Amino acid sequence: MYEFFGILFQVTLYIGIVVIVACFIYPINDNIENYFKNKVVWITGASSGIGRELAKELVRLSPSTRLVLSARREDELNSLAGQLHLDSDHCLILPLDLETHVYGFESKVDLILDRFNRIDVLINNAGVSQRSLIKETTYGVDSRLISINFLGTITLTKAVIPHFIERQKGHFIAVTSVAGYAATALRSSYGASKNALHAFFDSLRLEHARDHIDVTIACPGFVKTDISINAFEGSGKLHKKMDPKTEKGTDPTVCAYDILCGIAARKHEIYVGHLASVVIYLRRLCPQLLFQILLRTKSA
């Protein structure tokens, strides 16, 4: 009984701390239109999920923003541009596959500069997830997760850095995951790739603060997208199943709005989705308690 009340007290204490901290870190200033006014915003992974909703919310809230929409599926990007009634003065469709990072992405940057003369914001949103046990995951799957989520993202970021330095301003956003802070079962290399992004972008923020380059890391929890459907299984096949928790996750429109609020407020980190802040702060303040909670979940 004593142990039960001890755990209950800890949970109550940490939730209280999270609520207090959230009051300071959660985006309050939602002046999205002013921040993004006339800016050129490059969104990767824009064909579906959070990336697609980010584009839609920007068009709704900041009509003067010029969008560069990137993903592998060019047809979906064209469909989105048509749905949003975007013309060539306000939109550039730029197909992009992060797995081809070995060739560099400088040519993609040049195409944007030729069209819009500048890049103001790069939202690194593209990526792929995983649903497989470590012992059943092949090296090829581990390699692809790191290649796409981490190496592809940082290669694209490095292609944009010289432009931001020259202009002495710019804003990088990395859409990672709560799994980058608190890895769970079935997502080993996915969590590792997102954790690596946290370290990379924290370093970037420090190295280029004097160049007036902002860095925001957005950590969504469960968001109702097709992320689990498109996730890799251990053999490399697609999972093709909707996770129950993902199905019940945060609406992607709400997620996109919260991310844009955090960007506009130049937050270093923003936590989005059901229980995202609670999980992250439990991991920081009471990792053993979080371990016991996760151990009892179905995925473990």
PDB file of C-alpha atoms in Angstrom:
ATOM      1  CA  MET A   1       0.000   0.000   0.000  1.00  0.00           C
ATOM      2  CA  TYR A   2       2.827   2.370   0.882  1.00  0.00           C
ATOM      3  CA  GLU A   3       4.467   1.674  -2.477  1.00  0.00           C
ATOM      4  CA  PHE A   4       1.183   2.408  -4.302  1.00  0.00           C
ATOM      5  CA  PHE A   5       0.758   5.796  -2.648  1.00  0.00           C
ATOM      6  CA  GLY A   6       4.415   6.546  -3.276  1.00  0.00           C
ATOM      7  CA  ILE A   7       3.987   5.961  -6.998  1.00  0.00           C
ATOM      8  CA  LEU A   8       0.717   7.919  -7.015  1.00  0.00           C
ATOM      9  CA  PHE A   9       2.468  10.856  -5.343  1.00  0.00           C
ATOM     10  CA  GLN A  10       5.298  10.744  -7.884  1.00  0.00           C
ATOM     11  CA  VAL A  11       2.878  10.681 -10.813  1.00  0.00           C
ATOM     12  CA  THR A  12       0.882  13.606  -9.391  1.00  0.00           C
ATOM     13  CA  LEU A  13       4.061  15.569  -8.713  1.00  0.00           C
ATOM     14  CA  TYR A  14       5.489  15.065 -12.196  1.00  0.00           C
ATOM     15  CA  ILE A  15       2.209  15.848 -13.923  1.00  0.00           C
ATOM     16  CA  GLY A  16       2.048  19.058 -11.886  1.00  0.00           C
ATOM     17  CA  ILE A  17       5.583  19.955 -12.947  1.00  0.00           C
ATOM     18  CA  VAL A  18       4.736  19.245 -16.585  1.00  0.00           C
ATOM     19  CA  VAL A  19       1.657  21.469 -16.431  1.00  0.00           C
ATOM     20  CA  ILE A  20       3.648  24.335 -14.923  1.00  0.00           C
ATOM     21  CA  VAL A  21       6.492  23.980 -17.412  1.00  0.00           C
ATOM     22  CA  ALA A  22       4.043  23.677 -20.296  1.00  0.00           C
ATOM     23  CA  CYS A  23       2.645  27.099 -19.427  1.00  0.00           C
ATOM     24  CA  PHE A  24       6.061  28.529 -20.301  1.00  0.00           C
ATOM     25  CA  ILE A  25       7.097  26.372 -23.251  1.00  0.00           C
ATOM     26  CA  TYR A  26       3.795  25.904 -25.047  1.00  0.00           C
ATOM     27  CA  PRO A  27       3.256  28.326 -27.905  1.00  0.00           C
ATOM     28  CA  ILE A  28       1.111  31.218 -26.711  1.00  0.00           C
ATOM     29  CA  ASN A  29       1.756  33.673 -29.486  1.00  0.00           C
ATOM     30  CA  ASP A  30      -0.136  32.294 -32.455  1.00  0.00           C
ATOM     31  CA  ASN A  31       0.550  35.230 -34.754  1.00  0.00           C
ATOM     32  CA  ILE A  32       1.221  32.894 -37.629  1.00  0.00           C
ATOM     33  CA  GLU A  33       0.264  35.290 -40.391  1.00  0.00           C
ATOM     34  CA  ASN A  34       2.718  37.991 -39.326  1.00  0.00           C
ATOM     35  CA  TYR A  35       5.618  35.574 -38.932  1.00  0.00           C
ATOM     36  CA  PHE A  36       5.109  33.796 -42.243  1.00  0.00           C
ATOM     37  CA  LYS A  37       4.058  36.846 -44.238  1.00  0.00           C
ATOM     38  CA  ASN A  38       5.742  36.784 -47.684  1.00  0.00           C
ATOM     39  CA  LYS A  39       8.160  34.067 -46.531  1.00  0.00           C
ATOM     40  CA  VAL A  40       9.308  31.163 -48.685  1.00  0.00           C
ATOM     41  CA  VAL A  41       8.628  27.966 -46.762  1.00  0.00           C
ATOM     42  CA  TRP A  42       9.949  24.583 -47.889  1.00  0.00           C
ATOM     43  CA  ILE A  43       8.009  21.585 -46.516  1.00  0.00           C
ATOM     44  CA  THR A  44       9.251  18.030 -47.002  1.00  0.00           C
ATOM     45  CA  GLY A  45       6.900  15.091 -46.707  1.00  0.00           C
ATOM     46  CA  ALA A  46       4.127  17.395 -47.919  1.00  0.00           C
ATOM     47  CA  SER A  47       2.141  14.750 -49.795  1.00  0.00           C
ATOM     48  CA  SER A  48       0.400  13.353 -46.702  1.00  0.00           C
ATOM     49  CA  GLY A  49       0.013  13.468 -42.941  1.00  0.00           C
ATOM     50  CA  ILE A  50       1.444  16.340 -40.914  1.00  0.00           C
ATOM     51  CA  GLY A  51       3.286  17.832 -43.907  1.00  0.00           C
ATOM     52  CA  ARG A  52       0.106  18.070 -45.950  1.00  0.00           C
ATOM     53  CA  GLU A  53      -1.746  19.710 -43.064  1.00  0.00           C
ATOM     54  CA  LEU A  54       1.098  22.186 -42.519  1.00  0.00           C
ATOM     55  CA  ALA A  55       0.706  23.332 -46.116  1.00  0.00           C
ATOM     56  CA  LYS A  56      -3.064  23.611 -45.790  1.00  0.00           C
ATOM     57  CA  GLU A  57      -2.856  25.571 -42.543  1.00  0.00           C
ATOM     58  CA  LEU A  58      -0.272  27.959 -43.971  1.00  0.00           C
ATOM     59  CA  VAL A  59      -2.491  28.694 -46.962  1.00  0.00           C
ATOM     60  CA  ARG A  60      -5.428  29.296 -44.624  1.00  0.00           C
ATOM     61  CA  LEU A  61      -3.623  31.415 -42.062  1.00  0.00           C
ATOM     62  CA  SER A  62      -0.949  33.153 -44.152  1.00  0.00           C
ATOM     63  CA  PRO A  63      -2.061  33.493 -47.802  1.00  0.00           C
ATOM     64  CA  SER A  64       1.012  35.528 -48.766  1.00  0.00           C
ATOM     65  CA  THR A  65       3.364  32.648 -47.897  1.00  0.00           C
ATOM     66  CA  ARG A  66       5.060  30.993 -50.856  1.00  0.00           C
ATOM     67  CA  LEU A  67       5.321  27.234 -50.528  1.00  0.00           C
ATOM     68  CA  VAL A  68       7.818  24.704 -51.809  1.00  0.00           C
ATOM     69  CA  LEU A  69       6.164  21.293 -51.537  1.00  0.00           C
ATOM     70  CA  SER A  70       8.415  18.231 -51.580  1.00  0.00           C
ATOM     71  CA  ALA A  71       7.821  14.492 -51.357  1.00  0.00           C
ATOM     72  CA  ARG A  72       8.415  11.422 -53.487  1.00  0.00           C
ATOM     73  CA  ARG A  73       4.873  11.351 -54.903  1.00  0.00           C
ATOM     74  CA  GLU A  74       4.687  14.224 -57.359  1.00  0.00           C
ATOM     75  CA  ASP A  75       1.075  13.420 -58.285  1.00  0.00           C
ATOM     76  CA  GLU A  76      -0.033  13.894 -54.673  1.00  0.00           C
ATOM     77  CA  LEU A  77       1.820  17.203 -54.488  1.00  0.00           C
ATOM     78  CA  ASN A  78       0.108  18.432 -57.646  1.00  0.00           C
ATOM     79  CA  SER A  79      -3.234  17.303 -56.257  1.00  0.00           C
ATOM     80  CA  LEU A  80      -2.591  19.254 -53.057  1.00  0.00           C
ATOM     81  CA  ALA A  81      -1.577  22.393 -54.951  1.00  0.00           C
ATOM     82  CA  GLY A  82      -4.747  22.143 -57.016  1.00  0.00           C
ATOM     83  CA  GLN A  83      -6.893  21.628 -53.930  1.00  0.00           C
ATOM     84  CA  LEU A  84      -5.380  24.747 -52.357  1.00  0.00           C
ATOM     85  CA  HIS A  85      -5.647  26.757 -55.605  1.00  0.00           C
ATOM     86  CA  LEU A  86      -1.945  27.563 -55.560  1.00  0.00           C
ATOM     87  CA  ASP A  87      -0.474  29.155 -58.673  1.00  0.00           C
ATOM     88  CA  SER A  88       3.155  29.187 -59.809  1.00  0.00           C
ATOM     89  CA  ASP A  89       3.753  32.526 -58.052  1.00  0.00           C
ATOM     90  CA  HIS A  90       2.928  30.970 -54.699  1.00  0.00           C
ATOM     91  CA  CYS A  91       3.964  27.349 -55.084  1.00  0.00           C
ATOM     92  CA  LEU A  92       6.787  25.214 -56.429  1.00  0.00           C
ATOM     93  CA  ILE A  93       6.307  21.457 -56.678  1.00  0.00           C
ATOM     94  CA  LEU A  94       9.712  19.905 -56.041  1.00  0.00           C
ATOM     95  CA  PRO A  95       9.839  16.072 -55.948  1.00  0.00           C
ATOM     96  CA  LEU A  96      12.376  14.844 -53.393  1.00  0.00           C
ATOM     97  CA  ASP A  97      13.532  11.459 -52.129  1.00  0.00           C
ATOM     98  CA  LEU A  98      15.636  11.743 -48.968  1.00  0.00           C
ATOM     99  CA  GLU A  99      17.117   8.304 -49.594  1.00  0.00           C
ATOM    100  CA  THR A 100      19.082   9.763 -52.528  1.00  0.00           C
ATOM    101  CA  HIS A 101      21.068  11.990 -50.150  1.00  0.00           C
ATOM    102  CA  VAL A 102      24.361  10.518 -51.366  1.00  0.00           C
ATOM    103  CA  TYR A 103      24.047  12.750 -54.444  1.00  0.00           C
ATOM    104  CA  GLY A 104      23.418  15.883 -52.376  1.00  0.00           C
ATOM    105  CA  PHE A 105      20.523  18.309 -52.619  1.00  0.00           C
ATOM    106  CA  GLU A 106      22.240  21.497 -53.754  1.00  0.00           C
ATOM    107  CA  SER A 107      20.490  21.289 -57.132  1.00  0.00           C
ATOM    108  CA  LYS A 108      17.113  21.346 -55.356  1.00  0.00           C
ATOM    109  CA  VAL A 109      18.136  24.458 -53.454  1.00  0.00           C
ATOM    110  CA  ASP A 110      19.187  26.122 -56.713  1.00  0.00           C
ATOM    111  CA  LEU A 111      15.771  25.432 -58.245  1.00  0.00           C
ATOM    112  CA  ILE A 112      14.058  27.217 -55.362  1.00  0.00           C
ATOM    113  CA  LEU A 113      16.422  30.175 -55.535  1.00  0.00           C
ATOM    114  CA  ASP A 114      15.809  30.448 -59.269  1.00  0.00           C
ATOM    115  CA  ARG A 115      12.068  30.628 -58.649  1.00  0.00           C
ATOM    116  CA  PHE A 116      11.771  32.634 -55.422  1.00  0.00           C
ATOM    117  CA  ASN A 117      15.276  34.089 -54.897  1.00  0.00           C
ATOM    118  CA  ARG A 118      15.407  32.918 -51.306  1.00  0.00           C
ATOM    119  CA  ILE A 119      14.423  30.336 -48.691  1.00  0.00           C
ATOM    120  CA  ASP A 120      13.222  31.563 -45.299  1.00  0.00           C
ATOM    121  CA  VAL A 121      12.032  28.403 -43.554  1.00  0.00           C
ATOM    122  CA  LEU A 122      12.837  24.717 -44.057  1.00  0.00           C
ATOM    123  CA  ILE A 123      10.433  22.305 -42.369  1.00  0.00           C
ATOM    124  CA  ASN A 124      12.112  18.885 -42.281  1.00  0.00           C
ATOM    125  CA  ASN A 125       9.023  16.732 -41.926  1.00  0.00           C
ATOM    126  CA  ALA A 126       9.608  13.758 -44.256  1.00  0.00           C
ATOM    127  CA  GLY A 127      10.417  10.383 -42.768  1.00  0.00           C
ATOM    128  CA  VAL A 128       9.323   6.788 -42.269  1.00  0.00           C
ATOM    129  CA  SER A 129       8.466   4.756 -39.177  1.00  0.00           C
ATOM    130  CA  GLN A 130       8.918   1.158 -38.038  1.00  0.00           C
ATOM    131  CA  ARG A 131       6.858  -1.634 -36.470  1.00  0.00           C
ATOM    132  CA  SER A 132       9.180  -4.550 -35.687  1.00  0.00           C
ATOM    133  CA  LEU A 133      11.085  -6.208 -32.865  1.00  0.00           C
ATOM    134  CA  ILE A 134      14.848  -5.666 -32.777  1.00  0.00           C
ATOM    135  CA  LYS A 135      15.580  -9.381 -33.143  1.00  0.00           C
ATOM    136  CA  GLU A 136      13.382  -9.556 -36.267  1.00  0.00           C
ATOM    137  CA  THR A 137      14.646  -6.383 -37.971  1.00  0.00           C
ATOM    138  CA  THR A 138      17.140  -6.823 -40.786  1.00  0.00           C
ATOM    139  CA  TYR A 139      20.206  -4.655 -41.238  1.00  0.00           C
ATOM    140  CA  GLY A 140      18.683  -3.325 -44.441  1.00  0.00           C
ATOM    141  CA  VAL A 141      15.686  -1.926 -42.578  1.00  0.00           C
ATOM    142  CA  ASP A 142      17.869  -0.366 -39.869  1.00  0.00           C
ATOM    143  CA  SER A 143      20.028   1.174 -42.588  1.00  0.00           C
ATOM    144  CA  ARG A 144      17.073   2.602 -44.517  1.00  0.00           C
ATOM    145  CA  LEU A 145      15.538   4.162 -41.405  1.00  0.00           C
ATOM    146  CA  ILE A 146      18.795   5.929 -40.557  1.00  0.00           C
ATOM    147  CA  SER A 147      19.397   6.846 -44.198  1.00  0.00           C
ATOM    148  CA  ILE A 148      15.976   8.427 -44.726  1.00  0.00           C
ATOM    149  CA  ASN A 149      15.165   9.933 -41.353  1.00  0.00           C
ATOM    150  CA  PHE A 150      18.616  11.100 -40.293  1.00  0.00           C
ATOM    151  CA  LEU A 151      21.133  11.247 -43.142  1.00  0.00           C
ATOM    152  CA  GLY A 152      18.623  12.484 -45.700  1.00  0.00           C
ATOM    153  CA  THR A 153      17.356  15.197 -43.380  1.00  0.00           C
ATOM    154  CA  ILE A 154      20.777  16.499 -42.341  1.00  0.00           C
ATOM    155  CA  THR A 155      22.058  16.412 -45.942  1.00  0.00           C
ATOM    156  CA  LEU A 156      19.141  18.576 -47.033  1.00  0.00           C
ATOM    157  CA  THR A 157      19.714  20.897 -44.074  1.00  0.00           C
ATOM    158  CA  LYS A 158      23.419  21.242 -44.932  1.00  0.00           C
ATOM    159  CA  ALA A 159      22.489  22.195 -48.492  1.00  0.00           C
ATOM    160  CA  VAL A 160      20.448  25.120 -47.146  1.00  0.00           C
ATOM    161  CA  ILE A 161      22.867  26.307 -44.427  1.00  0.00           C
ATOM    162  CA  PRO A 162      25.152  28.341 -46.766  1.00  0.00           C
ATOM    163  CA  HIS A 163      22.121  30.289 -48.031  1.00  0.00           C
ATOM    164  CA  PHE A 164      20.968  31.056 -44.485  1.00  0.00           C
ATOM    165  CA  ILE A 165      24.480  32.139 -43.464  1.00  0.00           C
ATOM    166  CA  GLU A 166      24.766  34.430 -46.471  1.00  0.00           C
ATOM    167  CA  ARG A 167      21.436  36.061 -45.662  1.00  0.00           C
ATOM    168  CA  GLN A 168      22.174  36.042 -41.905  1.00  0.00           C
ATOM    169  CA  LYS A 169      18.727  34.662 -41.145  1.00  0.00           C
ATOM    170  CA  GLY A 170      16.665  31.538 -41.587  1.00  0.00           C
ATOM    171  CA  HIS A 171      14.682  28.977 -39.640  1.00  0.00           C
ATOM    172  CA  PHE A 172      15.132  25.197 -39.558  1.00  0.00           C
ATOM    173  CA  ILE A 173      12.372  22.979 -38.210  1.00  0.00           C
ATOM    174  CA  ALA A 174      12.851  19.289 -37.502  1.00  0.00           C
ATOM    175  CA  VAL A 175       9.661  17.311 -37.013  1.00  0.00           C
ATOM    176  CA  THR A 176      10.889  14.393 -34.915  1.00  0.00           C
ATOM    177  CA  SER A 177       8.850  12.330 -32.457  1.00  0.00           C
ATOM    178  CA  VAL A 178       8.275  11.671 -28.784  1.00  0.00           C
ATOM    179  CA  ALA A 179       9.954   8.344 -29.621  1.00  0.00           C
ATOM    180  CA  GLY A 180      13.179  10.334 -30.016  1.00  0.00           C
ATOM    181  CA  TYR A 181      13.029  11.066 -26.289  1.00  0.00           C
ATOM    182  CA  ALA A 182      11.284   7.973 -24.981  1.00  0.00           C
ATOM    183  CA  ALA A 183      11.881   5.013 -27.280  1.00  0.00           C
ATOM    184  CA  THR A 184       9.288   2.255 -27.151  1.00  0.00           C
ATOM    185  CA  ALA A 185       9.112  -1.345 -28.260  1.00  0.00           C
ATOM    186  CA  LEU A 186       8.817  -1.997 -32.019  1.00  0.00           C
ATOM    187  CA  ARG A 187      10.439   1.344 -32.909  1.00  0.00           C
ATOM    188  CA  SER A 188      14.130   0.838 -32.097  1.00  0.00           C
ATOM    189  CA  SER A 189      15.845   2.293 -35.168  1.00  0.00           C
ATOM    190  CA  TYR A 190      13.048   4.785 -35.782  1.00  0.00           C
ATOM    191  CA  GLY A 191      13.533   6.158 -32.258  1.00  0.00           C
ATOM    192  CA  ALA A 192      17.307   6.125 -32.748  1.00  0.00           C
ATOM    193  CA  SER A 193      17.020   8.152 -35.966  1.00  0.00           C
ATOM    194  CA  LYS A 194      14.819  10.744 -34.272  1.00  0.00           C
ATOM    195  CA  ASN A 195      17.107  10.929 -31.240  1.00  0.00           C
ATOM    196  CA  ALA A 196      20.021  11.557 -33.590  1.00  0.00           C
ATOM    197  CA  LEU A 197      18.108  14.468 -35.141  1.00  0.00           C
ATOM    198  CA  HIS A 198      17.685  16.029 -31.694  1.00  0.00           C
ATOM    199  CA  ALA A 199      21.449  15.995 -31.155  1.00  0.00           C
ATOM    200  CA  PHE A 200      22.206  17.312 -34.643  1.00  0.00           C
ATOM    201  CA  PHE A 201      19.778  20.224 -34.501  1.00  0.00           C
ATOM    202  CA  ASP A 202      20.764  21.144 -30.933  1.00  0.00           C
ATOM    203  CA  SER A 203      24.339  21.444 -32.205  1.00  0.00           C
ATOM    204  CA  LEU A 204      23.233  23.420 -35.241  1.00  0.00           C
ATOM    205  CA  ARG A 205      21.346  25.867 -33.026  1.00  0.00           C
ATOM    206  CA  LEU A 206      24.471  26.539 -30.969  1.00  0.00           C
ATOM    207  CA  GLU A 207      26.868  26.773 -33.914  1.00  0.00           C
ATOM    208  CA  HIS A 208      24.750  29.233 -35.891  1.00  0.00           C
ATOM    209  CA  ALA A 209      23.065  31.348 -33.231  1.00  0.00           C
ATOM    210  CA  ARG A 210      25.343  34.247 -34.200  1.00  0.00           C
ATOM    211  CA  ASP A 211      24.208  33.840 -37.809  1.00  0.00           C
ATOM    212  CA  HIS A 212      20.642  34.549 -36.597  1.00  0.00           C
ATOM    213  CA  ILE A 213      19.496  31.085 -37.631  1.00  0.00           C
ATOM    214  CA  ASP A 214      16.602  29.706 -35.574  1.00  0.00           C
ATOM    215  CA  VAL A 215      16.074  26.009 -34.897  1.00  0.00           C
ATOM    216  CA  THR A 216      12.817  24.472 -33.703  1.00  0.00           C
ATOM    217  CA  ILE A 217      12.379  20.796 -32.869  1.00  0.00           C
ATOM    218  CA  ALA A 218       8.752  19.624 -32.971  1.00  0.00           C
ATOM    219  CA  CYS A 219       8.013  16.360 -31.150  1.00  0.00           C
ATOM    220  CA  PRO A 220       4.578  14.951 -31.960  1.00  0.00           C
ATOM    221  CA  GLY A 221       3.066  12.103 -29.989  1.00  0.00           C
ATOM    222  CA  PHE A 222       0.334   9.981 -31.540  1.00  0.00           C
ATOM    223  CA  VAL A 223      -1.159  11.826 -34.517  1.00  0.00           C
ATOM    224  CA  LYS A 224      -3.912  10.378 -36.690  1.00  0.00           C
ATOM    225  CA  THR A 225      -1.993   9.878 -39.939  1.00  0.00           C
ATOM    226  CA  ASP A 226      -0.934   6.926 -42.099  1.00  0.00           C
ATOM    227  CA  ILE A 227       2.452   6.689 -40.379  1.00  0.00           C
ATOM    228  CA  SER A 228       1.859   3.147 -39.099  1.00  0.00           C
ATOM    229  CA  ILE A 229       0.381   2.008 -42.430  1.00  0.00           C
ATOM    230  CA  ASN A 230       3.536   3.125 -44.252  1.00  0.00           C
ATOM    231  CA  ALA A 231       5.952   1.900 -41.553  1.00  0.00           C
ATOM    232  CA  PHE A 232       8.595  -0.734 -42.250  1.00  0.00           C
ATOM    233  CA  GLU A 233       8.279  -4.187 -40.770  1.00  0.00           C
ATOM    234  CA  GLY A 234      11.399  -6.169 -39.903  1.00  0.00           C
ATOM    235  CA  SER A 235      11.634  -7.714 -43.356  1.00  0.00           C
ATOM    236  CA  GLY A 236      11.294  -4.373 -45.125  1.00  0.00           C
ATOM    237  CA  LYS A 237       7.657  -4.860 -46.098  1.00  0.00           C
ATOM    238  CA  LEU A 238       5.152  -2.135 -45.279  1.00  0.00           C
ATOM    239  CA  HIS A 239       3.107  -2.637 -42.126  1.00  0.00           C
ATOM    240  CA  LYS A 240      -0.174  -1.678 -43.847  1.00  0.00           C
ATOM    241  CA  LYS A 241      -2.070  -1.513 -40.563  1.00  0.00           C
ATOM    242  CA  MET A 242      -3.458   1.394 -38.576  1.00  0.00           C
ATOM    243  CA  ASP A 243      -2.333   1.268 -34.955  1.00  0.00           C
ATOM    244  CA  PRO A 244      -5.210   1.707 -32.464  1.00  0.00           C
ATOM    245  CA  LYS A 245      -3.335   4.483 -30.629  1.00  0.00           C
ATOM    246  CA  THR A 246      -2.557   6.235 -33.910  1.00  0.00           C
ATOM    247  CA  GLU A 247      -6.213   5.947 -34.918  1.00  0.00           C
ATOM    248  CA  LYS A 248      -7.159   7.722 -31.681  1.00  0.00           C
ATOM    249  CA  GLY A 249      -4.329  10.249 -31.954  1.00  0.00           C
ATOM    250  CA  THR A 250      -4.379  14.015 -32.293  1.00  0.00           C
ATOM    251  CA  ASP A 251      -6.078  15.404 -35.363  1.00  0.00           C
ATOM    252  CA  PRO A 252      -3.307  16.272 -37.861  1.00  0.00           C
ATOM    253  CA  THR A 253      -4.824  19.718 -38.461  1.00  0.00           C
ATOM    254  CA  VAL A 254      -4.541  20.489 -34.752  1.00  0.00           C
ATOM    255  CA  CYS A 255      -0.988  19.147 -34.753  1.00  0.00           C
ATOM    256  CA  ALA A 256      -0.035  21.315 -37.744  1.00  0.00           C
ATOM    257  CA  TYR A 257      -1.534  24.421 -36.150  1.00  0.00           C
ATOM    258  CA  ASP A 258       0.352  23.844 -32.892  1.00  0.00           C
ATOM    259  CA  ILE A 259       3.618  23.346 -34.789  1.00  0.00           C
ATOM    260  CA  LEU A 260       3.107  26.574 -36.750  1.00  0.00           C
ATOM    261  CA  CYS A 261       2.395  28.423 -33.503  1.00  0.00           C
ATOM    262  CA  GLY A 262       5.652  27.132 -32.063  1.00  0.00           C
ATOM    263  CA  ILE A 263       7.585  28.123 -35.175  1.00  0.00           C
ATOM    264  CA  ALA A 264       6.081  31.618 -35.140  1.00  0.00           C
ATOM    265  CA  ALA A 265       7.071  31.955 -31.482  1.00  0.00           C
ATOM    266  CA  ARG A 266      10.616  30.713 -32.326  1.00  0.00           C
ATOM    267  CA  LYS A 267      10.414  28.007 -29.685  1.00  0.00           C
ATOM    268  CA  HIS A 268      13.400  25.719 -29.332  1.00  0.00           C
ATOM    269  CA  GLU A 269      11.142  22.717 -28.754  1.00  0.00           C
ATOM    270  CA  ILE A 270       7.419  22.075 -28.945  1.00  0.00           C
ATOM    271  CA  TYR A 271       5.561  18.961 -27.827  1.00  0.00           C
ATOM    272  CA  VAL A 272       2.383  18.141 -29.677  1.00  0.00           C
ATOM    273  CA  GLY A 273      -0.290  15.517 -29.169  1.00  0.00           C
ATOM    274  CA  HIS A 274      -1.904  13.456 -26.460  1.00  0.00           C
ATOM    275  CA  LEU A 275       0.377  13.044 -23.414  1.00  0.00           C
ATOM    276  CA  ALA A 276       3.478  14.071 -25.374  1.00  0.00           C
ATOM    277  CA  SER A 277       4.698  16.487 -22.679  1.00  0.00           C
ATOM    278  CA  VAL A 278       3.903  14.031 -19.889  1.00  0.00           C
ATOM    279  CA  VAL A 279       5.908  11.222 -21.519  1.00  0.00           C
ATOM    280  CA  ILE A 280       8.913  13.460 -22.261  1.00  0.00           C
ATOM    281  CA  TYR A 281       9.100  14.899 -18.748  1.00  0.00           C
ATOM    282  CA  LEU A 282       8.594  11.522 -17.127  1.00  0.00           C
ATOM    283  CA  ARG A 283      11.533  10.289 -19.205  1.00  0.00           C
ATOM    284  CA  ARG A 284      13.660  13.182 -17.971  1.00  0.00           C
ATOM    285  CA  LEU A 285      12.575  13.204 -14.336  1.00  0.00           C
ATOM    286  CA  CYS A 286      11.519   9.654 -13.533  1.00  0.00           C
ATOM    287  CA  PRO A 287      12.729   7.204 -16.206  1.00  0.00           C
ATOM    288  CA  GLN A 288      12.122   4.117 -14.079  1.00  0.00           C
ATOM    289  CA  LEU A 289       8.471   5.023 -13.615  1.00  0.00           C
ATOM    290  CA  LEU A 290       8.039   5.570 -17.342  1.00  0.00           C
ATOM    291  CA  PHE A 291       9.728   2.207 -17.974  1.00  0.00           C
ATOM    292  CA  GLN A 292       7.192   0.462 -15.746  1.00  0.00           C
ATOM    293  CA  ILE A 293       4.321   2.217 -17.525  1.00  0.00           C
ATOM    294  CA  LEU A 294       5.621   1.324 -20.976  1.00  0.00           C
ATOM    295  CA  LEU A 295       6.337  -2.253 -19.872  1.00  0.00           C
ATOM    296  CA  ARG A 296       2.632  -2.681 -19.237  1.00  0.00           C
ATOM    297  CA  THR A 297       1.533  -1.392 -22.611  1.00  0.00           C
ATOM    298  CA  LYS A 298       0.433  -3.765 -25.348  1.00  0.00           C
ATOM    299  CA  SER A 299       3.413  -2.985 -27.591  1.00  0.00           C
ATOM    300  CA  ALA A 300       5.866  -4.300 -24.981  1.00  0.00           C
TER     301      ALA A 300
END
